[in-house]
Amino acid sequence: MTILMKLLRFLKNDRYPDCLKIKGRPKLPTSSFKEADRLYHAFDNEDLDEYENIKLETIRFPDFSCNWSRFSKLRHVRLRKNGKKTDGCYSFTVQVSRYKSFATPVHDPISDRIFPNYSHVEVRELFEGEDILYEPPKNRKKKSKKRKSIRMEYRQNLLNNKFIELSPE
Amino acid sequence: MTTANAYIQDFFPPQRYKWKKTKLFSSKKDTSSEVGKESNEIKINFFYSDKTILKTNISIEPIKDHLRAKTISVPFPVKWRLEGISPPTIKCKEITLNVVLKLYDDFFLIPDRVSSSIEEGIFLKYIDYLSGNYLSIEIYNDLDIAAIITNGDKIIKAIDIYNDNFDEAIKIFKK
């Protein structure tokens, strides 16, 4: 059984895209993002409304997980935990992710054994006075009532400026 | 609500707070009933020949019933559960129901969509077909409420709701 598992892992690893493997590459600072770089995010049919539009309530913010276009291809969004072969992909620019300086993308490579992802990026929330080049820590969430409408505005703007690259199958 | 084997249109709404004896099922000789109205419900008591009584309520407000059912049974995607996202809590559903009924009573608004939110709460979407405005409301598990009014790709206003006061949001939405 163990040998079979190892063989399966070997075969899977063999087909796994090189650009997603960490290969000792360092985590990049926030200043490495170019405004025109794109961030890819997976979605499926459940995320669509009756008019085939992505629903606002399916967009998570803060800590929105994406793949950085510089190190990945569109279809690579499917290579993740709980990912499906039928998943679609939409994208938005780094400039959009920095809307009104509410948030900024942070490079956050995942060194998982099955799904390593060097291109992984988290869009994290910035608080008042923080620069877009500042790197907010993981899982930081301000419990302020006033932030809720700001977050909703941010998510709506992201939705308005996204581009569907790959439709779900 | 009821499971009574009767249709609401089968009998006339009785006068307010006055009980009226009505025979519901003429074919069944040993079954009689009392129909009365209190607020928004009709109460029916079935008296059987063996002296047992079956008490039921029928709501005469199907829209409110529909809104209640839609809110309480809001689905939660399995994939979110796998990601560790919490489904809407009972309290969140209660608050959402109050909001939905308030908007229906005060402004005659019926949500176009009621769904769970990835931000842990319930999402409501209203559409004003005259202006083309969309009103999206989120009620979170921590019971905070936020709303946003949009028209196409234009964000008109994002508002935090305090003390269940939707006046400003509705004013902009209906503009």
mmCIF file of C-alpha atoms in Angstrom:
data_model
loop_
_atom_site.group_PDB
_atom_site.id
_atom_site.type_symbol
_atom_site.label_atom_id
_atom_site.label_comp_id
_atom_site.label_asym_id
_atom_site.label_seq_id
_atom_site.Cartn_x
_atom_site.Cartn_y
_atom_site.Cartn_z
ATOM 1 C CA MET A 1 0.000 0.000 0.000
ATOM 2 C CA THR A 2 2.772 2.392 0.963
ATOM 3 C CA ILE A 3 4.653 1.570 -2.245
ATOM 4 C CA LEU A 4 1.502 2.219 -4.270
ATOM 5 C CA MET A 5 0.980 5.552 -2.507
ATOM 6 C CA LYS A 6 4.594 6.498 -3.165
ATOM 7 C CA LEU A 7 4.234 5.544 -6.812
ATOM 8 C CA LEU A 8 1.046 7.602 -7.151
ATOM 9 C CA ARG A 9 2.718 10.554 -5.457
ATOM 10 C CA PHE A 10 5.727 10.166 -7.746
ATOM 11 C CA LEU A 11 3.537 10.091 -10.871
ATOM 12 C CA LYS A 12 1.493 13.044 -9.643
ATOM 13 C CA ASN A 13 4.590 15.001 -8.738
ATOM 14 C CA ASP A 14 6.051 14.277 -12.134
ATOM 15 C CA ARG A 15 3.121 16.015 -13.828
ATOM 16 C CA TYR A 16 2.941 18.861 -11.338
ATOM 17 C CA PRO A 17 3.869 22.230 -12.932
ATOM 18 C CA ASP A 18 7.419 23.333 -12.185
ATOM 19 C CA CYS A 19 6.429 26.974 -11.804
ATOM 20 C CA LEU A 20 4.293 26.082 -8.765
ATOM 21 C CA LYS A 21 7.026 24.109 -6.989
ATOM 22 C CA ILE A 22 8.902 26.116 -4.393
ATOM 23 C CA LYS A 23 12.393 24.870 -5.400
ATOM 24 C CA GLY A 24 14.093 26.931 -2.699
ATOM 25 C CA ARG A 25 12.854 30.228 -4.111
ATOM 26 C CA PRO A 26 12.358 33.020 -1.549
ATOM 27 C CA LYS A 27 9.121 34.745 -0.591
ATOM 28 C CA LEU A 28 8.970 38.095 -2.434
ATOM 29 C CA PRO A 29 8.258 41.472 -0.800
ATOM 30 C CA THR A 30 5.073 43.444 -1.520
ATOM 31 C CA SER A 31 7.080 45.894 -3.626
ATOM 32 C CA SER A 32 7.648 43.111 -6.214
ATOM 33 C CA PHE A 33 4.054 43.332 -7.433
ATOM 34 C CA LYS A 34 3.513 45.345 -10.595
ATOM 35 C CA GLU A 35 0.205 47.185 -10.922
ATOM 36 C CA ALA A 36 -0.589 45.294 -14.143
ATOM 37 C CA ASP A 37 0.155 41.826 -12.718
ATOM 38 C CA ARG A 38 -2.958 39.711 -12.529
ATOM 39 C CA LEU A 39 -4.256 37.619 -9.639
ATOM 40 C CA TYR A 40 -6.150 34.426 -10.463
ATOM 41 C CA HIS A 41 -8.934 32.974 -8.352
ATOM 42 C CA ALA A 42 -10.950 29.775 -8.831
ATOM 43 C CA PHE A 43 -14.728 29.616 -8.891
ATOM 44 C CA ASP A 44 -17.414 27.094 -9.795
ATOM 45 C CA ASN A 45 -21.034 27.073 -10.928
ATOM 46 C CA GLU A 46 -22.215 27.400 -7.349
ATOM 47 C CA ASP A 47 -20.661 30.877 -7.264
ATOM 48 C CA LEU A 48 -22.810 32.078 -10.155
ATOM 49 C CA ASP A 49 -26.277 33.601 -9.969
ATOM 50 C CA GLU A 50 -29.112 32.990 -12.427
ATOM 51 C CA TYR A 51 -27.609 35.556 -14.830
ATOM 52 C CA GLU A 52 -24.220 33.775 -14.780
ATOM 53 C CA ASN A 53 -22.660 36.588 -12.760
ATOM 54 C CA ILE A 54 -20.383 35.885 -9.831
ATOM 55 C CA LYS A 55 -22.212 36.469 -6.563
ATOM 56 C CA LEU A 56 -20.918 39.136 -4.204
ATOM 57 C CA GLU A 57 -21.400 36.844 -1.219
ATOM 58 C CA THR A 58 -18.813 34.381 -2.606
ATOM 59 C CA ILE A 59 -15.973 36.901 -2.483
ATOM 60 C CA ARG A 60 -13.921 36.672 0.649
ATOM 61 C CA PHE A 61 -12.148 39.643 2.112
ATOM 62 C CA PRO A 62 -9.744 39.995 3.798
ATOM 63 C CA ASP A 63 -7.322 37.067 3.274
ATOM 64 C CA PHE A 64 -8.471 36.372 -0.267
ATOM 65 C CA SER A 65 -6.386 33.562 -1.802
ATOM 66 C CA CYS A 66 -5.127 33.947 -5.367
ATOM 67 C CA ASN A 67 -2.392 32.805 -7.731
ATOM 68 C CA TRP A 68 0.089 35.370 -9.046
ATOM 69 C CA SER A 69 0.101 35.477 -12.864
ATOM 70 C CA ARG A 70 3.887 35.874 -12.881
ATOM 71 C CA PHE A 71 4.383 32.341 -11.562
ATOM 72 C CA SER A 72 1.290 30.451 -12.679
ATOM 73 C CA LYS A 73 -1.134 29.776 -15.497
ATOM 74 C CA LEU A 74 -4.911 30.043 -15.403
ATOM 75 C CA ARG A 75 -5.576 26.320 -15.037
ATOM 76 C CA HIS A 76 -3.251 26.077 -12.055
ATOM 77 C CA VAL A 77 -6.016 27.431 -9.785
ATOM 78 C CA ARG A 78 -7.422 23.889 -9.922
ATOM 79 C CA LEU A 79 -4.299 22.494 -8.254
ATOM 80 C CA ARG A 80 -5.188 23.185 -4.667
ATOM 81 C CA LYS A 81 -6.753 21.488 -1.680
ATOM 82 C CA ASN A 82 -10.483 20.917 -2.441
ATOM 83 C CA GLY A 83 -9.877 22.150 -6.018
ATOM 84 C CA LYS A 84 -11.850 20.568 -8.862
ATOM 85 C CA LYS A 85 -10.888 19.810 -12.463
ATOM 86 C CA THR A 86 -14.007 21.649 -13.552
ATOM 87 C CA ASP A 87 -13.261 24.909 -11.702
ATOM 88 C CA GLY A 88 -13.285 28.154 -13.643
ATOM 89 C CA CYS A 89 -10.947 31.086 -13.079
ATOM 90 C CA TYR A 90 -11.362 34.851 -12.910
ATOM 91 C CA SER A 91 -8.681 37.454 -12.598
ATOM 92 C CA PHE A 92 -8.158 41.044 -11.510
ATOM 93 C CA THR A 93 -5.129 43.307 -11.482
ATOM 94 C CA VAL A 94 -2.907 44.196 -8.555
ATOM 95 C CA GLN A 95 -4.115 47.758 -9.049
ATOM 96 C CA VAL A 96 -7.715 46.620 -8.395
ATOM 97 C CA SER A 97 -6.581 44.708 -5.305
ATOM 98 C CA ARG A 98 -5.164 47.986 -3.961
ATOM 99 C CA TYR A 99 -8.499 49.820 -4.321
ATOM 100 C CA LYS A 100 -8.544 52.931 -2.131
ATOM 101 C CA SER A 101 -5.580 51.421 -0.234
ATOM 102 C CA PHE A 102 -8.028 49.149 1.606
ATOM 103 C CA ALA A 103 -5.819 46.118 0.900
ATOM 104 C CA THR A 104 -2.654 44.866 -0.726
ATOM 105 C CA PRO A 105 -1.484 41.524 -2.136
ATOM 106 C CA VAL A 106 1.076 39.628 -0.080
ATOM 107 C CA HIS A 107 3.199 36.833 -1.547
ATOM 108 C CA ASP A 108 2.512 33.744 0.563
ATOM 109 C CA PRO A 109 4.054 30.574 -0.997
ATOM 110 C CA ILE A 110 2.475 27.306 0.171
ATOM 111 C CA SER A 111 4.992 24.542 0.818
ATOM 112 C CA ASP A 112 2.431 21.731 0.830
ATOM 113 C CA ARG A 113 3.604 18.186 -0.013
ATOM 114 C CA ILE A 114 0.768 17.499 -2.441
ATOM 115 C CA PHE A 115 -0.042 20.980 -3.717
ATOM 116 C CA PRO A 116 2.993 23.255 -3.332
ATOM 117 C CA ASN A 117 2.207 26.718 -4.701
ATOM 118 C CA TYR A 118 4.930 29.310 -5.108
ATOM 119 C CA SER A 119 2.488 31.670 -6.862
ATOM 120 C CA HIS A 120 0.085 31.827 -3.901
ATOM 121 C CA VAL A 121 -0.902 35.336 -2.875
ATOM 122 C CA GLU A 122 -3.181 36.576 -0.127
ATOM 123 C CA VAL A 123 -4.978 39.884 -0.486
ATOM 124 C CA ARG A 124 -4.785 41.307 3.031
ATOM 125 C CA GLU A 125 -6.540 44.240 4.613
ATOM 126 C CA LEU A 126 -4.719 47.497 5.322
ATOM 127 C CA PHE A 127 -5.749 49.766 8.162
ATOM 128 C CA GLU A 128 -5.815 53.566 8.115
ATOM 129 C CA GLY A 129 -2.395 55.068 7.595
ATOM 130 C CA GLU A 130 -0.770 51.881 6.296
ATOM 131 C CA ASP A 131 1.005 52.046 2.956
ATOM 132 C CA ILE A 132 0.207 49.664 0.080
ATOM 133 C CA LEU A 133 3.790 48.383 0.305
ATOM 134 C CA TYR A 134 3.293 47.419 3.962
ATOM 135 C CA GLU A 135 2.901 43.694 4.535
ATOM 136 C CA PRO A 136 -0.040 43.002 6.882
ATOM 137 C CA PRO A 137 0.312 39.825 8.970
ATOM 138 C CA LYS A 138 -1.782 36.719 8.284
ATOM 139 C CA ASN A 139 -5.245 36.350 9.865
ATOM 140 C CA ARG A 140 -5.381 39.958 10.953
ATOM 141 C CA LYS A 141 -8.965 41.158 11.201
ATOM 142 C CA LYS A 142 -10.102 44.377 12.791
ATOM 143 C CA LYS A 143 -13.366 43.935 14.676
ATOM 144 C CA SER A 144 -14.819 47.287 13.898
ATOM 145 C CA LYS A 145 -18.393 47.880 12.842
ATOM 146 C CA LYS A 146 -17.306 50.562 10.417
ATOM 147 C CA ARG A 147 -15.030 48.161 8.528
ATOM 148 C CA LYS A 148 -17.960 46.038 7.348
ATOM 149 C CA SER A 149 -19.231 48.531 4.774
ATOM 150 C CA ILE A 150 -15.660 49.251 3.636
ATOM 151 C CA ARG A 151 -15.068 45.533 3.112
ATOM 152 C CA MET A 152 -18.335 45.213 1.235
ATOM 153 C CA GLU A 153 -17.393 48.138 -1.021
ATOM 154 C CA TYR A 154 -13.988 46.558 -1.621
ATOM 155 C CA ARG A 155 -15.544 43.203 -2.580
ATOM 156 C CA GLN A 156 -18.053 44.899 -4.881
ATOM 157 C CA ASN A 157 -15.268 46.819 -6.632
ATOM 158 C CA LEU A 158 -13.312 43.611 -7.098
ATOM 159 C CA LEU A 159 -16.405 42.009 -8.605
ATOM 160 C CA ASN A 160 -16.930 44.964 -10.950
ATOM 161 C CA ASN A 161 -13.355 44.767 -12.203
ATOM 162 C CA LYS A 162 -12.839 41.050 -12.476
ATOM 163 C CA PHE A 163 -12.414 39.291 -15.780
ATOM 164 C CA ILE A 164 -13.634 35.732 -16.333
ATOM 165 C CA GLU A 165 -10.704 33.923 -17.877
ATOM 166 C CA LEU A 166 -12.007 30.387 -17.748
ATOM 167 C CA SER A 167 -15.624 29.330 -17.336
ATOM 168 C CA PRO A 168 -16.396 26.427 -15.025
ATOM 169 C CA GLU A 169 -17.169 23.192 -16.859
ATOM 170 C CA MET B 1 -47.862 26.719 10.484
ATOM 171 C CA THR B 2 -50.326 24.089 9.557
ATOM 172 C CA THR B 3 -50.654 20.818 7.810
ATOM 173 C CA ALA B 4 -54.412 21.042 7.833
ATOM 174 C CA ASN B 5 -55.999 19.531 4.831
ATOM 175 C CA ALA B 6 -57.728 22.716 3.724
ATOM 176 C CA TYR B 7 -57.027 25.458 1.271
ATOM 177 C CA ILE B 8 -57.053 29.039 2.443
ATOM 178 C CA GLN B 9 -59.398 30.082 -0.366
ATOM 179 C CA ASP B 10 -61.901 27.486 0.747
ATOM 180 C CA PHE B 11 -63.295 29.714 3.437
ATOM 181 C CA PHE B 12 -63.935 33.404 3.878
ATOM 182 C CA PRO B 13 -61.687 35.393 6.222
ATOM 183 C CA PRO B 14 -63.736 35.796 9.366
ATOM 184 C CA GLN B 15 -64.270 39.130 11.050
ATOM 185 C CA ARG B 16 -61.449 40.369 13.220
ATOM 186 C CA TYR B 17 -61.387 38.803 16.675
ATOM 187 C CA LYS B 18 -64.753 37.185 16.139
ATOM 188 C CA TRP B 19 -65.014 33.454 16.172
ATOM 189 C CA LYS B 20 -67.185 31.895 13.561
ATOM 190 C CA LYS B 21 -68.359 28.341 13.407
ATOM 191 C CA THR B 22 -67.766 26.813 10.021
ATOM 192 C CA LYS B 23 -68.101 23.361 8.676
ATOM 193 C CA LEU B 24 -64.967 22.569 6.758
ATOM 194 C CA PHE B 25 -65.537 19.090 5.480
ATOM 195 C CA SER B 26 -69.149 18.522 4.693
ATOM 196 C CA SER B 27 -68.553 14.948 3.637
ATOM 197 C CA LYS B 28 -67.268 13.972 7.072
ATOM 198 C CA LYS B 29 -70.208 13.932 9.392
ATOM 199 C CA ASP B 30 -68.304 13.647 12.630
ATOM 200 C CA THR B 31 -65.832 16.490 12.064
ATOM 201 C CA SER B 32 -66.635 20.089 12.835
ATOM 202 C CA SER B 33 -64.400 23.058 13.304
ATOM 203 C CA GLU B 34 -64.079 26.567 14.625
ATOM 204 C CA VAL B 35 -62.452 29.183 12.506
ATOM 205 C CA GLY B 36 -61.293 32.463 13.927
ATOM 206 C CA LYS B 37 -58.805 35.148 13.232
ATOM 207 C CA GLU B 38 -56.221 36.682 15.488
ATOM 208 C CA SER B 39 -53.687 38.977 13.929
ATOM 209 C CA ASN B 40 -52.385 37.196 10.831
ATOM 210 C CA GLU B 41 -53.446 33.676 11.510
ATOM 211 C CA ILE B 42 -56.586 31.679 11.238
ATOM 212 C CA LYS B 43 -57.050 29.139 13.992
ATOM 213 C CA ILE B 44 -58.887 25.983 13.178
ATOM 214 C CA ASN B 45 -59.958 23.500 15.790
ATOM 215 C CA PHE B 46 -61.128 20.120 14.610
ATOM 216 C CA PHE B 47 -63.568 18.437 16.975
ATOM 217 C CA TYR B 48 -63.829 14.742 16.500
ATOM 218 C CA SER B 49 -66.636 12.422 17.571
ATOM 219 C CA ASP B 50 -64.346 10.780 20.126
ATOM 220 C CA LYS B 51 -64.010 14.221 21.807
ATOM 221 C CA THR B 52 -60.400 14.755 20.726
ATOM 222 C CA ILE B 53 -59.508 18.199 19.451
ATOM 223 C CA LEU B 54 -56.900 18.999 16.837
ATOM 224 C CA LYS B 55 -55.750 22.616 17.055
ATOM 225 C CA THR B 56 -54.044 24.118 14.009
ATOM 226 C CA ASN B 57 -53.048 27.548 12.734
ATOM 227 C CA ILE B 58 -53.057 28.648 9.133
ATOM 228 C CA SER B 59 -51.231 31.797 8.222
ATOM 229 C CA ILE B 60 -53.040 34.034 5.795
ATOM 230 C CA GLU B 61 -49.807 35.750 4.770
ATOM 231 C CA PRO B 62 -48.159 33.457 2.275
ATOM 232 C CA ILE B 63 -45.510 36.025 1.315
ATOM 233 C CA LYS B 64 -44.323 36.351 4.908
ATOM 234 C CA ASP B 65 -44.372 32.571 5.260
ATOM 235 C CA HIS B 66 -42.282 32.278 2.126
ATOM 236 C CA LEU B 67 -39.791 34.856 3.411
ATOM 237 C CA ARG B 68 -39.588 33.071 6.757
ATOM 238 C CA ALA B 69 -38.951 29.713 5.112
ATOM 239 C CA LYS B 70 -36.410 31.189 2.702
ATOM 240 C CA THR B 71 -34.464 32.814 5.538
ATOM 241 C CA ILE B 72 -34.544 29.986 8.036
ATOM 242 C CA SER B 73 -33.621 27.314 5.491
ATOM 243 C CA VAL B 74 -30.894 29.280 3.751
ATOM 244 C CA PRO B 75 -28.478 26.738 2.196
ATOM 245 C CA PHE B 76 -24.805 26.630 3.084
ATOM 246 C CA PRO B 77 -22.330 25.286 0.460
ATOM 247 C CA VAL B 78 -20.424 22.151 1.446
ATOM 248 C CA LYS B 79 -17.188 23.532 -0.024
ATOM 249 C CA TRP B 80 -17.272 26.431 2.451
ATOM 250 C CA ARG B 81 -17.732 24.007 5.320
ATOM 251 C CA LEU B 82 -14.594 22.196 4.132
ATOM 252 C CA GLU B 83 -12.739 25.513 4.171
ATOM 253 C CA GLY B 84 -13.679 26.051 7.820
ATOM 254 C CA ILE B 85 -16.202 28.816 7.227
ATOM 255 C CA SER B 86 -18.995 28.987 9.785
ATOM 256 C CA PRO B 87 -22.604 28.736 8.592
ATOM 257 C CA PRO B 88 -25.126 31.406 9.662
ATOM 258 C CA THR B 89 -25.987 31.056 13.334
ATOM 259 C CA ILE B 90 -29.539 30.792 14.686
ATOM 260 C CA LYS B 91 -29.260 34.315 16.092
ATOM 261 C CA CYS B 92 -28.044 35.610 12.715
ATOM 262 C CA LYS B 93 -31.043 33.954 11.033
ATOM 263 C CA GLU B 94 -33.388 35.547 13.586
ATOM 264 C CA ILE B 95 -31.941 39.016 12.979
ATOM 265 C CA THR B 96 -32.081 38.459 9.216
ATOM 266 C CA LEU B 97 -35.714 37.433 9.462
ATOM 267 C CA ASN B 98 -36.485 40.610 11.409
ATOM 268 C CA VAL B 99 -34.734 42.653 8.727
ATOM 269 C CA VAL B 100 -36.527 40.872 5.877
ATOM 270 C CA LEU B 101 -39.946 41.283 7.526
ATOM 271 C CA LYS B 102 -39.227 44.897 8.462
ATOM 272 C CA LEU B 103 -38.275 45.771 4.873
ATOM 273 C CA TYR B 104 -41.402 43.990 3.671
ATOM 274 C CA ASP B 105 -43.698 45.700 6.176
ATOM 275 C CA ASP B 106 -42.180 49.183 5.933
ATOM 276 C CA PHE B 107 -41.201 49.391 2.269
ATOM 277 C CA PHE B 108 -42.929 46.411 0.657
ATOM 278 C CA LEU B 109 -39.558 45.023 -0.432
ATOM 279 C CA ILE B 110 -39.104 41.348 -1.228
ATOM 280 C CA PRO B 111 -35.551 40.006 -1.551
ATOM 281 C CA ASP B 112 -34.523 38.695 -4.938
ATOM 282 C CA ARG B 113 -31.961 36.447 -3.271
ATOM 283 C CA VAL B 114 -31.347 35.128 0.231
ATOM 284 C CA SER B 115 -28.124 33.143 0.587
ATOM 285 C CA SER B 116 -25.275 32.368 2.928
ATOM 286 C CA SER B 117 -22.224 34.578 2.766
ATOM 287 C CA ILE B 118 -18.604 33.468 2.715
ATOM 288 C CA GLU B 119 -18.071 36.273 5.224
ATOM 289 C CA GLU B 120 -20.057 34.197 7.739
ATOM 290 C CA GLY B 121 -23.603 35.453 7.753
ATOM 291 C CA ILE B 122 -26.564 35.905 5.434
ATOM 292 C CA PHE B 123 -26.685 37.895 2.232
ATOM 293 C CA LEU B 124 -29.842 39.603 0.923
ATOM 294 C CA LYS B 125 -30.241 41.126 -2.509
ATOM 295 C CA TYR B 126 -33.006 43.525 -3.511
ATOM 296 C CA ILE B 127 -33.563 44.937 -6.984
ATOM 297 C CA ASP B 128 -35.421 48.124 -7.841
ATOM 298 C CA TYR B 129 -36.483 47.470 -11.414
ATOM 299 C CA LEU B 130 -37.480 51.106 -11.999
ATOM 300 C CA SER B 131 -34.102 52.658 -11.234
ATOM 301 C CA GLY B 132 -31.969 49.579 -11.886
ATOM 302 C CA ASN B 133 -30.487 49.931 -8.409
ATOM 303 C CA TYR B 134 -29.341 46.917 -6.438
ATOM 304 C CA LEU B 135 -29.363 46.815 -2.652
ATOM 305 C CA SER B 136 -27.140 44.159 -1.097
ATOM 306 C CA ILE B 137 -27.337 43.607 2.648
ATOM 307 C CA GLU B 138 -25.156 41.334 4.765
ATOM 308 C CA ILE B 139 -26.048 40.308 8.287
ATOM 309 C CA TYR B 140 -23.004 38.735 9.914
ATOM 310 C CA ASN B 141 -22.759 36.122 12.627
ATOM 311 C CA ASP B 142 -21.460 38.846 14.976
ATOM 312 C CA LEU B 143 -24.830 40.552 14.191
ATOM 313 C CA ASP B 144 -23.314 43.585 12.479
ATOM 314 C CA ILE B 145 -25.146 44.713 9.351
ATOM 315 C CA ALA B 146 -23.705 46.368 6.245
ATOM 316 C CA ALA B 147 -25.379 47.397 3.007
ATOM 317 C CA ILE B 148 -24.272 48.556 -0.414
ATOM 318 C CA ILE B 149 -26.273 50.197 -3.181
ATOM 319 C CA THR B 150 -25.055 49.729 -6.744
ATOM 320 C CA ASN B 151 -26.256 50.403 -10.249
ATOM 321 C CA GLY B 152 -24.533 48.302 -12.858
ATOM 322 C CA ASP B 153 -20.832 48.669 -12.200
ATOM 323 C CA LYS B 154 -21.292 51.885 -10.230
ATOM 324 C CA ILE B 155 -21.000 51.777 -6.458
ATOM 325 C CA ILE B 156 -23.462 54.374 -5.186
ATOM 326 C CA LYS B 157 -22.962 53.978 -1.443
ATOM 327 C CA ALA B 158 -21.797 51.494 1.172
ATOM 328 C CA ILE B 159 -23.426 51.959 4.576
ATOM 329 C CA ASP B 160 -23.079 50.404 8.017
ATOM 330 C CA ILE B 161 -26.524 49.826 9.499
ATOM 331 C CA TYR B 162 -27.085 50.748 13.124
ATOM 332 C CA ASN B 163 -30.194 50.022 15.229
ATOM 333 C CA ASP B 164 -32.001 48.421 12.276
ATOM 334 C CA ASN B 165 -32.305 51.825 10.637
ATOM 335 C CA PHE B 166 -32.482 51.249 6.880
ATOM 336 C CA ASP B 167 -34.028 54.631 6.039
ATOM 337 C CA GLU B 168 -30.913 56.091 4.430
ATOM 338 C CA ALA B 169 -30.160 52.935 2.466
ATOM 339 C CA ILE B 170 -33.722 52.638 1.198
ATOM 340 C CA LYS B 171 -33.853 56.327 0.326
ATOM 341 C CA ILE B 172 -30.807 55.966 -1.921
ATOM 342 C CA PHE B 173 -31.968 52.598 -3.257
ATOM 343 C CA LYS B 174 -35.371 53.989 -4.291
ATOM 344 C CA LYS B 175 -33.970 57.168 -5.830
#
